[in-house]
PDB file of C-alpha atoms in Angstrom:
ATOM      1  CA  UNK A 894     123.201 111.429 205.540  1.00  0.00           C
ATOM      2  CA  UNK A 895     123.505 108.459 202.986  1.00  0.00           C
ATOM      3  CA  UNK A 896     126.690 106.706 201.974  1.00  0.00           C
ATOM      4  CA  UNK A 897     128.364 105.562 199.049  1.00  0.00           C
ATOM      5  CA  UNK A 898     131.215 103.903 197.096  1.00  0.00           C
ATOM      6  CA  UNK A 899     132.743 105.345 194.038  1.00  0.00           C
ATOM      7  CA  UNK A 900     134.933 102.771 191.595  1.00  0.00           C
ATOM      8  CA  UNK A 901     138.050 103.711 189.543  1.00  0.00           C
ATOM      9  CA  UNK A 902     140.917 102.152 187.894  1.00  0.00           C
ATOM     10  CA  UNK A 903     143.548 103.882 189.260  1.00  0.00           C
ATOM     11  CA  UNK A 904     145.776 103.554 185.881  1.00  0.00           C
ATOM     12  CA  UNK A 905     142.592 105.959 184.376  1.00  0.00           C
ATOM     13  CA  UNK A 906     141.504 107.842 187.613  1.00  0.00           C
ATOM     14  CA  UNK A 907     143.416 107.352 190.732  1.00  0.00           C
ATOM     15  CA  UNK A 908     143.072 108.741 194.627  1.00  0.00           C
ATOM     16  CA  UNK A 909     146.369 110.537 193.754  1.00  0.00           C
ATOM     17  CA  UNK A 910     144.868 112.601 190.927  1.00  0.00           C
ATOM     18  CA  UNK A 911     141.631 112.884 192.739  1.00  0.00           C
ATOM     19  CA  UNK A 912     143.640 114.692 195.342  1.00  0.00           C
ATOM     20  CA  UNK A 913     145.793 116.591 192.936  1.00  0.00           C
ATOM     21  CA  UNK A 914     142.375 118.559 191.893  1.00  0.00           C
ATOM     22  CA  UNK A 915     141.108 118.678 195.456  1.00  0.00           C
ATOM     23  CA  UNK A 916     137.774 117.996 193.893  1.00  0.00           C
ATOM     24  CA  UNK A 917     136.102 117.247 190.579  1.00  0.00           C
ATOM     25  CA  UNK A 918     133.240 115.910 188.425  1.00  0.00           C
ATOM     26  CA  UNK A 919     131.976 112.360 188.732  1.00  0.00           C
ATOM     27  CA  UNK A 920     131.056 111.452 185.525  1.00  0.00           C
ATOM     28  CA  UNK A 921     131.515 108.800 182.593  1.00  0.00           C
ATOM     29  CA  UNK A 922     128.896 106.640 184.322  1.00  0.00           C
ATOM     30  CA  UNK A 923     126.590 104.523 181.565  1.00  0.00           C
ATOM     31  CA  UNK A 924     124.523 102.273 183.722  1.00  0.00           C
ATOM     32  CA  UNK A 925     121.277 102.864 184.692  1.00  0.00           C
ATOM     33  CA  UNK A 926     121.292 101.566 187.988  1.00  0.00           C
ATOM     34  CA  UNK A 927     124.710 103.351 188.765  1.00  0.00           C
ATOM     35  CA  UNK A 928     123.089 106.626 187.409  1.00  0.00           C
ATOM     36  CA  UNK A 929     120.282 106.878 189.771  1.00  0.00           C
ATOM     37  CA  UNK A 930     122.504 106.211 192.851  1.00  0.00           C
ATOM     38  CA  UNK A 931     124.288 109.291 191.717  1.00  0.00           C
ATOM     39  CA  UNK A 932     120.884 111.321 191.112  1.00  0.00           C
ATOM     40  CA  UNK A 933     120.448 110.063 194.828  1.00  0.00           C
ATOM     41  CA  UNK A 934     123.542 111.319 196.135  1.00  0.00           C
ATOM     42  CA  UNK A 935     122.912 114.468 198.738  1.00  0.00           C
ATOM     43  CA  UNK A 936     125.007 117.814 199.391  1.00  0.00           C
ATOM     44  CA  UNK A 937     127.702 115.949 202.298  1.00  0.00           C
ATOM     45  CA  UNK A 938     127.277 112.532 201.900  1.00  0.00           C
ATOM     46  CA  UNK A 939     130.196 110.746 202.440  1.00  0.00           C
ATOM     47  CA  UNK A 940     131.275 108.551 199.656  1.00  0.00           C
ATOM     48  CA  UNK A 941     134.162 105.907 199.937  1.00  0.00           C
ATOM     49  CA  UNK A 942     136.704 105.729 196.882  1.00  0.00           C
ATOM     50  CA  UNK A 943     137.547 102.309 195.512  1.00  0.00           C
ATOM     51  CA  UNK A 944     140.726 101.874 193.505  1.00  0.00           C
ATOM     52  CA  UNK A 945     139.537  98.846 190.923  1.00  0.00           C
ATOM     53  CA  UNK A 946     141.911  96.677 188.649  1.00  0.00           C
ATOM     54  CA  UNK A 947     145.072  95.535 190.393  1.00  0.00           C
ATOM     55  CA  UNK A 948     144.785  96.866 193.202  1.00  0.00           C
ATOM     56  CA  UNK A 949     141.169  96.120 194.343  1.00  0.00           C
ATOM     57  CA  UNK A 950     141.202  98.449 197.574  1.00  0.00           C
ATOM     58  CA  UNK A 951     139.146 101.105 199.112  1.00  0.00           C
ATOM     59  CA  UNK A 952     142.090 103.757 199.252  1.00  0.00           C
ATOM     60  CA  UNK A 953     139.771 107.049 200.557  1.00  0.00           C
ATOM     61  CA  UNK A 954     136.798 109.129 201.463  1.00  0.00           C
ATOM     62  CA  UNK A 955     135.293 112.056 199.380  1.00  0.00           C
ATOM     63  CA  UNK A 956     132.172 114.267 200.405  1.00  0.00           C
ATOM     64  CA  UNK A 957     129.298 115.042 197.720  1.00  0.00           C
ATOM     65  CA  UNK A 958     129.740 118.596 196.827  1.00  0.00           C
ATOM     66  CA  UNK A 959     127.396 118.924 194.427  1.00  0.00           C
ATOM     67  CA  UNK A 960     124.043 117.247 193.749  1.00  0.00           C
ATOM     68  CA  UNK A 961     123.477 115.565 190.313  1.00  0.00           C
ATOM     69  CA  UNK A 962     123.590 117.609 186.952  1.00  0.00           C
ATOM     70  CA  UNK A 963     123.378 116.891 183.393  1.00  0.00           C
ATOM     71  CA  UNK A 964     126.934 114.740 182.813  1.00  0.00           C
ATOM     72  CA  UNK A 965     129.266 116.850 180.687  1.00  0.00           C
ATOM     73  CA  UNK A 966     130.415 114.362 178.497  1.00  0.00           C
ATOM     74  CA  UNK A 967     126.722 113.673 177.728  1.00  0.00           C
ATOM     75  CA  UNK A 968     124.045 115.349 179.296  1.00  0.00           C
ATOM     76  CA  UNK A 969     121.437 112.464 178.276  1.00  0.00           C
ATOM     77  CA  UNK A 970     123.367 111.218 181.920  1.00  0.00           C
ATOM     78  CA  UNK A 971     124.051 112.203 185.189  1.00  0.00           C
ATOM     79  CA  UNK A 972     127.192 113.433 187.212  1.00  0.00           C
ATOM     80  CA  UNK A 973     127.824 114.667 190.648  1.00  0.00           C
ATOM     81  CA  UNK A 974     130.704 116.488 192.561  1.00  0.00           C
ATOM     82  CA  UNK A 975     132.775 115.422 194.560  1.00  0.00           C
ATOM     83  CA  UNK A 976     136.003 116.743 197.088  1.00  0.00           C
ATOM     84  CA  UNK A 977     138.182 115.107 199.111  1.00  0.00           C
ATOM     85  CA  UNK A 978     137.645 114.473 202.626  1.00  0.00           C
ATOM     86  CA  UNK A 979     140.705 112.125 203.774  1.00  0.00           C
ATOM     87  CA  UNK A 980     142.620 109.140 202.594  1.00  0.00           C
ATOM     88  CA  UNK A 981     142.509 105.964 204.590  1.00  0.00           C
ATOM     89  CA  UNK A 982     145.119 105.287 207.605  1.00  0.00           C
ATOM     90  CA  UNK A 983     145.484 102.435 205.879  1.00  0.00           C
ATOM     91  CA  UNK A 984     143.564 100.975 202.488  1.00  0.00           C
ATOM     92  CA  UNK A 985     141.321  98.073 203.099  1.00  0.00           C
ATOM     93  CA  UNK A 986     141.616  95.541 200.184  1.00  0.00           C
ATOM     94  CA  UNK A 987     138.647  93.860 198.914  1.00  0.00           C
ATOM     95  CA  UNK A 988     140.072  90.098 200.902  1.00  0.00           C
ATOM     96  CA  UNK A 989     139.323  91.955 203.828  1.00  0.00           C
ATOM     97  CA  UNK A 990     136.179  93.273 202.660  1.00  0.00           C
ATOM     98  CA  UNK A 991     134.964  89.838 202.014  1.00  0.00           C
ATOM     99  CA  UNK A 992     136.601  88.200 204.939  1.00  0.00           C
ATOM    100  CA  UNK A 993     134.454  90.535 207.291  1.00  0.00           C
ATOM    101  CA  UNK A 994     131.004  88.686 208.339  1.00  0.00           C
ATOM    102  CA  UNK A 995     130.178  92.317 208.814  1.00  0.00           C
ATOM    103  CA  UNK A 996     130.008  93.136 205.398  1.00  0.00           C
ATOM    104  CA  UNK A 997     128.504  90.049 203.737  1.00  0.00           C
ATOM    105  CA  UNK A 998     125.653  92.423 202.342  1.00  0.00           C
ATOM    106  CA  UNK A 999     127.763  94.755 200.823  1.00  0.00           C
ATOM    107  CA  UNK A1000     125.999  95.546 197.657  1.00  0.00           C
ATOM    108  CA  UNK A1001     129.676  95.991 196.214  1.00  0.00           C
ATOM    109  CA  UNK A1002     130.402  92.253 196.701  1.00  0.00           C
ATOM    110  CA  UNK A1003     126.839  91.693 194.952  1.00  0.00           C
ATOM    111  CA  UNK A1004     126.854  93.745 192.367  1.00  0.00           C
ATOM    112  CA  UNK A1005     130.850  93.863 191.590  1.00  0.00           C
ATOM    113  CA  UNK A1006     130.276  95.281 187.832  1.00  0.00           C
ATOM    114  CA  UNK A1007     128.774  98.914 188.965  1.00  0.00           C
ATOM    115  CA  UNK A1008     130.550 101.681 189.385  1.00  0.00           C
ATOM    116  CA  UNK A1009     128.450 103.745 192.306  1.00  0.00           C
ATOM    117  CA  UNK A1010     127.014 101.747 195.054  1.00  0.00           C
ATOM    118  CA  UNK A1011     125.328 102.692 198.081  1.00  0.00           C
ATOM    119  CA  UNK A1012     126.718 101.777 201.859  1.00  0.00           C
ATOM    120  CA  UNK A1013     124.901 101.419 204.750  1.00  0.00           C
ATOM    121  CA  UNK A1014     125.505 103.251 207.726  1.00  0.00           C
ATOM    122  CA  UNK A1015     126.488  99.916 209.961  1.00  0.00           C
ATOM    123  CA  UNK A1016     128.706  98.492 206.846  1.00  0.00           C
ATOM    124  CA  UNK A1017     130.307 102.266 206.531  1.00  0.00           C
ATOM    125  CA  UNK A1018     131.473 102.657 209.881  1.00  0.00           C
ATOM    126  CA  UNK A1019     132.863  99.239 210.419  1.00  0.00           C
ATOM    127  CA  UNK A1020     135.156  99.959 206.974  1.00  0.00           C
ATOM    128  CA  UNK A1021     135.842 102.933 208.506  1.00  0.00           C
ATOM    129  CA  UNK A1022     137.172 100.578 211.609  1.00  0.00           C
ATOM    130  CA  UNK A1023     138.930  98.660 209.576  1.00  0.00           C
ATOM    131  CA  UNK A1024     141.351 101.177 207.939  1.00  0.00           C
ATOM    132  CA  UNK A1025     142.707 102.298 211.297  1.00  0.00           C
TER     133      UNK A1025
END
C-alpha cells in the first residue's frame, strides 16, 4: 500500500463537499509531476486530504477507488477516484506539520506548490498520531 496527500482550497473543493458526494473524481491536476503521482496511485491506498488557503490543515483521509483514467475535463491528463474513509479526530495544521522533527522530509513541506504528493509510511502514521 502507498500513501498520499491530496490539496484543495476549501472555498473551491472542501472535506465537507467531498463528504457530501461520498466519493468523486480527482481531477483538474496540470502538473506533470503531480500527474504521475496520480497515475501511481493503487486501488486502496490511503490518501490524506489537505485543506489549502486559509486554513492550511490536513482535515481527512480518502481511499483510492479507482486507478488513473483519462481526466474528464481533458483527457490529454490524468484523474483518479477517490471515497471517503474518515475525517480527522482532530485536523493537524501545517505549524504542526513543520514543528514535528518527524516530518522534516515531508515532500509537502518541499515541494509546497503541488497538488498530489506522496507520504511515506513512517511520516503517514505519525500524522495519523497526531490528529488523535
Amino acid at each position: 500500500m502507498n500513501y498520499w496527500m491530496v490539496k484543495s482550497e476549501p472555498e473551491s473543493y472542501s472535506w465537507d463537499d467531498f463528504v457530501a458526494k461520498k466519493e468523486d473524481v480527482w481531477d483538474g491536476v496540470r502538473n506533470y509531476q503531480a500527474r504521475n503521482f496520480l497515475r501511481e496511485m493503487q486501488l486502496g491506498d490511503l490518501v490524506f486530504f489537505y485543506h489549502s488557503g486559509k486554513e492550511k490543515a490536513i482535515v481527512g483521509i480518502a481511499e483510492v477507488s479507482q486507478e488513473q483514467f483519462p481526466d474528464p475535463t481533458d483527457e490529454a491528463w490524468t484523474a483518479v477516484k477517490l471515497k471517503v474513509k474518515s475525517p480527522l479526530a482532530k485536523s493537524i495544521p501545517l505549524t504542526a506539520i513543520k514543528a514535528e522533527d518527524g516530518l522534516s522530509d515531508l515532500p509537502m513541506l518541499k515541494q509546497s506548490r503541488l497538488s498530489v504528493l506522496p507520504v511515506a509510511k513512517d511520516e503517514f502514521d505519525l500524522l495519523l498520531k497526531m490528529s488523535t
